[in-house]
Amino acid sequence: MIRLFDISLQLNGFPIKKAKAELDQIVHFSEEEYASFLEIKKKEIVGFHLKNNPFYAELAGNVTAENWGNLPILNKKNLQKPLEERLSKGYSKKSVYLNKTSGSSGTPFVFAKDKYSHALTWASNIMRFGWFGIDFNNSYQARFYGIPMDFIGYKKERFKDFLTHRFRFPVFDLSDEILGKFLQKFKTKKFDYINGYTSSIVLFAKYLEQKNIILKEICPTLKGCFVTSEMLFESDKKLLQKQFGIPIINEYGASELDLIAFENPQGEWQVNAETLFVEILDENNKVLPYGEKGKIVITSLFNKANPFIRYEIGDIGILDEKSTPQKPILKKLIGRTNDVAILPSGKKSPGLTFYYVTKSIIEDDGNVKEFIIKQTKIDSFEIEYIAEKELVSAQIQKIKEAIDLYLEPNLNFTFTRKTVLERTNRGKLKQFKSYL
């Protein structure tokens, strides 16, 4: 079998063989070896950027890796300046892997990874998907993602799909007619796995439920479904398991970093401790013990082109009490720090609380397919939804009562039925948005 995926990485200057070998070595370290590796890598990456990256050296001032807790917390606003001002000495736009973040946090920026660091990202992906019998060189992927609509961008993406052995289902139109066409593809193509945005895959599962179809029965080659980029709720996971008839694996990543956490075969959300160092911090940037909720701050241990040291990704989470430095487990991902609803009482609540409370009621009868919540004023929210028929007053009353109970009373809601919901230019669905 031609290893086309590995070959394409090598040809593009990403040393995948070397990266796989180093990753394998890190994975097999003893506890003591790993502790030593982590300390060395932390000092190395900080030392490198202090010496070779004027942007980071200015930000850090006189602080060194010896005093890790005093190193600055890097945020997305820091990084919203021309890439040339953030690149390390010895790197240019032509010698690195370049990409930009999706902007779902509201602060998009261009980032760079040196080619070895990017090869390690791929080696990490290959290893984790391999836990479930997926091989990027020959496993066929059903990809639920957006696609650039300009001619060159579209062709480029389709060519990448060919090289990486995947078939793309664009997610901008998810009407029943289009989902029916998706289903036909599963009848005729031997897909090994599904990968893509949670909301789009859930919508496809709802369509299958409506038609009383189990996907594995019409596409027996399927081994697993990997969801990413949006929250996976327990109820949605159960629906996916029921309608697909295959394991549902939850991943959490960021394009500028790597895979951050990936559900292992034991059902734990295992944090990537091979290429990243993940910390949970409180509001004063002090490290919290395992089991406590705080902001997720991540260091990329290998990226020399562009510093991501103690980088505040914009999410809130909890590391499990049973975590160890070598095998941290993400117990819970609570949502983005900027997706917070501020209520008239002064209470702050993660926007996803609204979504979660509303979801449990709104989807009871199977009428509502998707919805999003927007906070327009301190006491006012708009719920936009796609459904076969309008919500009735009894349903609206139930939602208001639940929100009174879980959050606070006297909030105003308007409900608008839509034919299509607004997605980002990459096809992500932002479930809660505050306009305050």
CSV table of N, CA, C and O in Angstrom, one decimal, residues 151-233:
chain,number,residue,atom,x,y,z
A,151,PHE,N,-13.0,30.0,-6.3
A,151,PHE,CA,-12.5,28.9,-7.2
A,151,PHE,C,-11.2,28.2,-6.8
A,151,PHE,O,-11.1,27.0,-6.6
A,152,ILE,N,-10.2,29.1,-6.6
A,152,ILE,CA,-8.9,28.5,-6.2
A,152,ILE,C,-8.9,27.8,-4.9
A,152,ILE,O,-8.4,26.7,-4.8
A,153,GLY,N,-9.5,28.5,-3.9
A,153,GLY,CA,-9.6,27.9,-2.5
A,153,GLY,C,-10.3,26.5,-2.6
A,153,GLY,O,-9.9,25.6,-1.9
A,154,TYR,N,-11.4,26.5,-3.3
A,154,TYR,CA,-12.2,25.3,-3.5
A,154,TYR,C,-11.4,24.2,-4.1
A,154,TYR,O,-11.4,23.0,-3.5
A,155,LYS,N,-10.7,24.4,-5.2
A,155,LYS,CA,-9.9,23.4,-5.9
A,155,LYS,C,-8.8,22.9,-5.0
A,155,LYS,O,-8.5,21.7,-5.0
A,156,LYS,N,-8.2,23.8,-4.3
A,156,LYS,CA,-7.0,23.5,-3.4
A,156,LYS,C,-7.5,22.5,-2.3
A,156,LYS,O,-6.8,21.5,-2.0
A,157,GLU,N,-8.7,22.8,-1.7
A,157,GLU,CA,-9.2,22.0,-0.6
A,157,GLU,C,-9.6,20.6,-1.2
A,157,GLU,O,-9.3,19.6,-0.5
A,158,ARG,N,-10.2,20.6,-2.3
A,158,ARG,CA,-10.6,19.3,-2.9
A,158,ARG,C,-9.3,18.5,-3.2
A,158,ARG,O,-9.4,17.2,-3.1
A,159,PHE,N,-8.2,19.1,-3.7
A,159,PHE,CA,-7.0,18.4,-3.9
A,159,PHE,C,-6.4,17.8,-2.6
A,159,PHE,O,-6.0,16.6,-2.6
A,160,LYS,N,-6.5,18.6,-1.6
A,160,LYS,CA,-6.0,18.2,-0.3
A,160,LYS,C,-6.9,17.0,0.2
A,160,LYS,O,-6.4,16.0,0.8
A,161,ASP,N,-8.2,17.0,-0.1
A,161,ASP,CA,-9.1,15.9,0.3
A,161,ASP,C,-8.6,14.6,-0.5
A,161,ASP,O,-8.6,13.5,0.1
A,162,PHE,N,-8.2,14.8,-1.7
A,162,PHE,CA,-7.8,13.6,-2.5
A,162,PHE,C,-6.5,13.0,-1.9
A,162,PHE,O,-6.5,11.8,-1.7
A,163,LEU,N,-5.6,13.9,-1.6
A,163,LEU,CA,-4.3,13.4,-1.0
A,163,LEU,C,-4.5,12.7,0.4
A,163,LEU,O,-3.8,11.8,0.7
A,164,THR,N,-5.4,13.2,1.1
A,164,THR,CA,-5.6,12.7,2.5
A,164,THR,C,-6.8,11.7,2.6
A,164,THR,O,-7.2,11.4,3.7
A,165,HIS,N,-7.2,11.2,1.4
A,165,HIS,CA,-8.2,10.1,1.4
A,165,HIS,C,-9.5,10.4,2.1
A,165,HIS,O,-9.8,9.7,3.0
A,166,ARG,N,-10.1,11.6,1.7
A,166,ARG,CA,-11.3,11.9,2.4
A,166,ARG,C,-12.3,12.5,1.4
A,166,ARG,O,-11.9,13.1,0.3
A,167,PHE,N,-13.6,12.3,1.7
A,167,PHE,CA,-14.7,12.9,0.9
A,167,PHE,C,-15.4,13.9,1.7
A,167,PHE,O,-15.8,13.6,2.8
A,168,ARG,N,-15.5,15.1,1.1
A,168,ARG,CA,-16.1,16.2,1.9
A,168,ARG,C,-17.6,16.5,1.7
A,168,ARG,O,-18.0,16.5,0.6
A,169,PHE,N,-18.3,16.6,2.8
A,169,PHE,CA,-19.7,17.0,2.8
A,169,PHE,C,-19.8,18.4,3.3
A,169,PHE,O,-19.7,18.7,4.5
A,170,PRO,N,-19.9,19.4,2.4
A,170,PRO,CA,-19.9,20.8,2.9
A,170,PRO,C,-21.2,21.0,3.8
A,170,PRO,O,-22.2,20.5,3.5
A,171,VAL,N,-21.0,21.8,4.8
A,171,VAL,CA,-22.0,21.9,5.9
A,171,VAL,C,-22.8,23.2,5.8
A,171,VAL,O,-23.5,23.5,6.8
A,172,PHE,N,-22.7,24.0,4.7
A,172,PHE,CA,-23.4,25.3,4.7
A,172,PHE,C,-24.9,25.1,4.5
A,172,PHE,O,-25.7,26.0,4.9
A,173,ASP,N,-25.3,24.1,3.8
A,173,ASP,CA,-26.7,23.8,3.5
A,173,ASP,C,-27.0,22.4,4.1
A,173,ASP,O,-26.5,21.4,3.5
A,174,LEU,N,-27.8,22.3,5.2
A,174,LEU,CA,-28.1,21.0,5.8
A,174,LEU,C,-29.6,20.8,5.8
A,174,LEU,O,-30.2,20.3,6.7
A,175,SER,N,-30.2,21.1,4.6
A,175,SER,CA,-31.7,20.8,4.5
A,175,SER,C,-31.9,19.3,4.3
A,175,SER,O,-30.9,18.6,4.0
A,176,ASP,N,-33.1,18.9,4.5
A,176,ASP,CA,-33.4,17.4,4.4
A,176,ASP,C,-33.0,16.9,3.0
A,176,ASP,O,-32.5,15.8,2.9
A,177,GLU,N,-33.2,17.7,2.0
A,177,GLU,CA,-32.9,17.3,0.6
A,177,GLU,C,-31.4,17.0,0.5
A,177,GLU,O,-30.9,16.0,-0.1
A,178,ILE,N,-30.5,17.9,1.1
A,178,ILE,CA,-29.1,17.7,1.0
A,178,ILE,C,-28.7,16.6,1.9
A,178,ILE,O,-27.8,15.7,1.5
A,179,LEU,N,-29.2,16.4,3.1
A,179,LEU,CA,-28.9,15.3,4.0
A,179,LEU,C,-29.3,14.0,3.3
A,179,LEU,O,-28.6,13.0,3.5
A,180,GLY,N,-30.3,14.0,2.5
A,180,GLY,CA,-30.7,12.8,1.7
A,180,GLY,C,-29.6,12.4,0.7
A,180,GLY,O,-29.3,11.2,0.5
A,181,LYS,N,-29.0,13.4,0.1
A,181,LYS,CA,-27.9,13.2,-0.8
A,181,LYS,C,-26.7,12.7,-0.1
A,181,LYS,O,-25.9,11.8,-0.6
A,182,PHE,N,-26.4,13.2,1.1
A,182,PHE,CA,-25.3,12.7,2.0
A,182,PHE,C,-25.5,11.2,2.2
A,182,PHE,O,-24.6,10.4,2.1
A,183,LEU,N,-26.8,10.8,2.5
A,183,LEU,CA,-27.1,9.4,2.9
A,183,LEU,C,-26.8,8.5,1.7
A,183,LEU,O,-26.2,7.4,1.8
A,184,GLN,N,-27.1,9.0,0.5
A,184,GLN,CA,-26.8,8.2,-0.8
A,184,GLN,C,-25.3,7.9,-0.9
A,184,GLN,O,-24.9,6.8,-1.3
A,185,LYS,N,-24.5,8.9,-0.5
A,185,LYS,CA,-23.0,8.7,-0.6
A,185,LYS,C,-22.6,7.5,0.4
A,185,LYS,O,-21.7,6.8,0.0
A,186,PHE,N,-23.2,7.5,1.5
A,186,PHE,CA,-22.9,6.4,2.5
A,186,PHE,C,-23.3,5.1,2.0
A,186,PHE,O,-22.7,4.0,2.4
A,187,LYS,N,-24.3,5.0,1.1
A,187,LYS,CA,-24.7,3.8,0.5
A,187,LYS,C,-23.8,3.3,-0.5
A,187,LYS,O,-23.7,2.1,-0.8
A,188,THR,N,-23.0,4.2,-1.2
A,188,THR,CA,-22.2,3.8,-2.3
A,188,THR,C,-20.7,3.9,-2.0
A,188,THR,O,-19.9,3.3,-2.8
A,189,LYS,N,-20.3,4.5,-1.0
A,189,LYS,CA,-18.8,4.6,-0.7
A,189,LYS,C,-18.5,3.9,0.6
A,189,LYS,O,-19.3,3.8,1.5
A,190,LYS,N,-17.3,3.3,0.6
A,190,LYS,CA,-16.8,2.5,1.8
A,190,LYS,C,-16.0,3.4,2.7
A,190,LYS,O,-14.8,3.3,2.8
A,191,PHE,N,-16.8,4.2,3.5
A,191,PHE,CA,-16.1,5.1,4.5
A,191,PHE,C,-15.7,4.3,5.7
A,191,PHE,O,-16.4,3.4,6.1
A,192,ASP,N,-14.5,4.6,6.2
A,192,ASP,CA,-14.0,4.0,7.4
A,192,ASP,C,-14.4,4.8,8.7
A,192,ASP,O,-14.5,4.2,9.7
A,193,TYR,N,-14.5,6.1,8.5
A,193,TYR,CA,-14.8,7.0,9.7
A,193,TYR,C,-15.4,8.3,9.2
A,193,TYR,O,-15.2,8.7,8.1
A,194,ILE,N,-16.0,8.9,10.2
A,194,ILE,CA,-16.6,10.3,10.0
A,194,ILE,C,-15.8,11.2,10.9
A,194,ILE,O,-15.5,10.9,12.0
A,195,ASN,N,-15.6,12.4,10.3
A,195,ASN,CA,-14.9,13.5,11.1
A,195,ASN,C,-15.4,14.8,10.8
A,195,ASN,O,-15.7,15.1,9.6
A,196,GLY,N,-15.7,15.7,11.8
A,196,GLY,CA,-16.1,17.0,11.4
A,196,GLY,C,-16.8,17.7,12.6
A,196,GLY,O,-16.7,17.3,13.7
A,197,TYR,N,-17.5,18.8,12.2
A,197,TYR,CA,-18.1,19.7,13.2
A,197,TYR,C,-19.3,19.0,13.9
A,197,TYR,O,-20.2,18.4,13.2
A,198,THR,N,-19.3,19.0,15.2
A,198,THR,CA,-20.4,18.4,16.0
A,198,THR,C,-21.8,18.7,15.5
A,198,THR,O,-22.6,17.7,15.3
A,199,SER,N,-22.1,19.9,15.4
A,199,SER,CA,-23.5,20.3,15.1
A,199,SER,C,-24.0,19.7,13.8
A,199,SER,O,-25.1,19.3,13.7
A,200,SER,N,-23.1,19.7,12.8
A,200,SER,CA,-23.5,19.2,11.5
A,200,SER,C,-23.7,17.7,11.5
A,200,SER,O,-24.7,17.1,10.9
A,201,ILE,N,-22.9,17.0,12.2
A,201,ILE,CA,-23.0,15.5,12.3
A,201,ILE,C,-24.2,15.2,13.2
A,201,ILE,O,-24.9,14.2,12.8
A,202,VAL,N,-24.5,15.9,14.2
A,202,VAL,CA,-25.7,15.7,15.0
A,202,VAL,C,-27.0,15.9,14.1
A,202,VAL,O,-27.9,15.1,14.2
A,203,LEU,N,-27.0,16.9,13.3
A,203,LEU,CA,-28.1,17.2,12.4
A,203,LEU,C,-28.3,16.0,11.4
A,203,LEU,O,-29.5,15.6,11.2
A,204,PHE,N,-27.2,15.4,11.0
A,204,PHE,CA,-27.3,14.2,10.1
A,204,PHE,C,-27.9,13.1,10.8
A,204,PHE,O,-28.8,12.3,10.3
A,205,ALA,N,-27.5,12.9,12.1
A,205,ALA,CA,-28.0,11.8,13.0
A,205,ALA,C,-29.5,12.0,13.2
A,205,ALA,O,-30.3,11.0,13.2
A,206,LYS,N,-30.0,13.2,13.4
A,206,LYS,CA,-31.4,13.5,13.6
A,206,LYS,C,-32.2,13.1,12.3
A,206,LYS,O,-33.3,12.6,12.4
A,207,TYR,N,-31.6,13.4,11.1
A,207,TYR,CA,-32.2,13.1,9.9
A,207,TYR,C,-32.4,11.5,9.8
A,207,TYR,O,-33.4,11.0,9.4
A,208,LEU,N,-31.3,10.8,10.2
A,208,LEU,CA,-31.4,9.3,10.2
A,208,LEU,C,-32.4,8.8,11.1
A,208,LEU,O,-33.1,7.8,10.8
A,209,GLU,N,-32.5,9.5,12.3
A,209,GLU,CA,-33.5,9.1,13.3
A,209,GLU,C,-35.0,9.2,12.7
A,209,GLU,O,-35.8,8.3,12.9
A,210,GLN,N,-35.2,10.3,12.0
A,210,GLN,CA,-36.5,10.6,11.4
A,210,GLN,C,-36.8,9.5,10.4
A,210,GLN,O,-37.9,9.1,10.2
A,211,LYS,N,-35.8,9.0,9.7
A,211,LYS,CA,-36.0,8.0,8.6
A,211,LYS,C,-35.8,6.6,9.2
A,211,LYS,O,-35.9,5.6,8.4
A,212,ASN,N,-35.5,6.5,10.5
A,212,ASN,CA,-35.4,5.2,11.2
A,212,ASN,C,-34.3,4.3,10.5
A,212,ASN,O,-34.4,3.2,10.2
A,213,ILE,N,-33.1,5.0,10.3
A,213,ILE,CA,-32.0,4.3,9.6
A,213,ILE,C,-30.8,4.3,10.6
A,213,ILE,O,-30.5,5.3,11.3
A,214,ILE,N,-30.1,3.2,10.7
A,214,ILE,CA,-28.8,3.0,11.4
A,214,ILE,C,-27.7,3.1,10.3
A,214,ILE,O,-27.7,2.2,9.4
A,215,LEU,N,-26.8,4.0,10.5
A,215,LEU,CA,-25.8,4.2,9.4
A,215,LEU,C,-24.9,3.0,9.2
A,215,LEU,O,-24.6,2.7,8.0
A,216,LYS,N,-24.5,2.4,10.3
A,216,LYS,CA,-23.6,1.2,10.2
A,216,LYS,C,-24.2,0.1,9.3
A,216,LYS,O,-23.5,-0.6,8.6
A,217,GLU,N,-25.6,0.0,9.3
A,217,GLU,CA,-26.2,-1.0,8.5
A,217,GLU,C,-26.2,-0.8,7.0
A,217,GLU,O,-26.2,-1.7,6.2
A,218,ILE,N,-26.1,0.5,6.6
A,218,ILE,CA,-26.0,0.8,5.2
A,218,ILE,C,-24.5,1.1,4.8
A,218,ILE,O,-24.2,1.1,3.6
A,219,CYS,N,-23.6,1.3,5.8
A,219,CYS,CA,-22.2,1.5,5.5
A,219,CYS,C,-21.4,0.7,6.5
A,219,CYS,O,-20.9,1.2,7.4
A,220,PRO,N,-21.4,-0.6,6.3
A,220,PRO,CA,-20.8,-1.5,7.3
A,220,PRO,C,-19.3,-1.3,7.5
A,220,PRO,O,-18.8,-1.8,8.5
A,221,THR,N,-18.6,-0.6,6.6
A,221,THR,CA,-17.1,-0.4,6.8
A,221,THR,C,-16.8,0.6,7.9
A,221,THR,O,-15.7,0.7,8.3
A,222,LEU,N,-17.8,1.4,8.4
A,222,LEU,CA,-17.6,2.5,9.4
A,222,LEU,C,-17.0,1.9,10.7
A,222,LEU,O,-17.6,1.0,11.2
A,223,LYS,N,-16.0,2.6,11.2
A,223,LYS,CA,-15.4,2.1,12.5
A,223,LYS,C,-15.6,3.1,13.6
A,223,LYS,O,-15.5,2.8,14.8
A,224,GLY,N,-15.7,4.4,13.3
A,224,GLY,CA,-15.9,5.4,14.3
A,224,GLY,C,-16.2,6.8,13.8
A,224,GLY,O,-16.1,7.0,12.6
A,225,CYS,N,-16.7,7.6,14.7
A,225,CYS,CA,-17.1,9.0,14.4
A,225,CYS,C,-16.3,9.9,15.3
A,225,CYS,O,-16.4,9.8,16.5
A,226,PHE,N,-15.6,10.9,14.8
A,226,PHE,CA,-14.8,11.8,15.6
A,226,PHE,C,-15.3,13.2,15.4
A,226,PHE,O,-15.4,13.8,14.3
A,227,VAL,N,-15.8,13.8,16.5
A,227,VAL,CA,-16.4,15.1,16.5
A,227,VAL,C,-15.5,16.2,17.1
A,227,VAL,O,-14.8,15.9,18.0
A,228,THR,N,-15.5,17.4,16.5
A,228,THR,CA,-14.6,18.4,16.9
A,228,THR,C,-15.2,19.8,16.8
A,228,THR,O,-16.3,20.0,16.2
A,229,SER,N,-14.5,20.8,17.4
A,229,SER,CA,-14.7,22.2,17.2
A,229,SER,C,-16.0,22.8,17.9
A,229,SER,O,-16.0,24.0,18.1
A,230,GLU,N,-16.9,22.0,18.3
A,230,GLU,CA,-18.1,22.5,19.0
A,230,GLU,C,-18.4,21.5,20.2
A,230,GLU,O,-18.0,20.4,20.2
A,231,MET,N,-19.2,22.0,21.2
A,231,MET,CA,-19.5,21.2,22.3
A,231,MET,C,-20.3,19.9,21.9
A,231,MET,O,-21.2,20.0,21.1
A,232,LEU,N,-19.9,18.8,22.5
A,232,LEU,CA,-20.7,17.6,22.3
A,232,LEU,C,-21.5,17.3,23.6
A,232,LEU,O,-20.8,17.0,24.7
A,233,PHE,N,-22.8,17.5,23.6
A,233,PHE,CA,-23.6,17.2,24.8
A,233,PHE,C,-23.9,15.7,24.9
A,233,PHE,O,-23.9,15.0,23.9
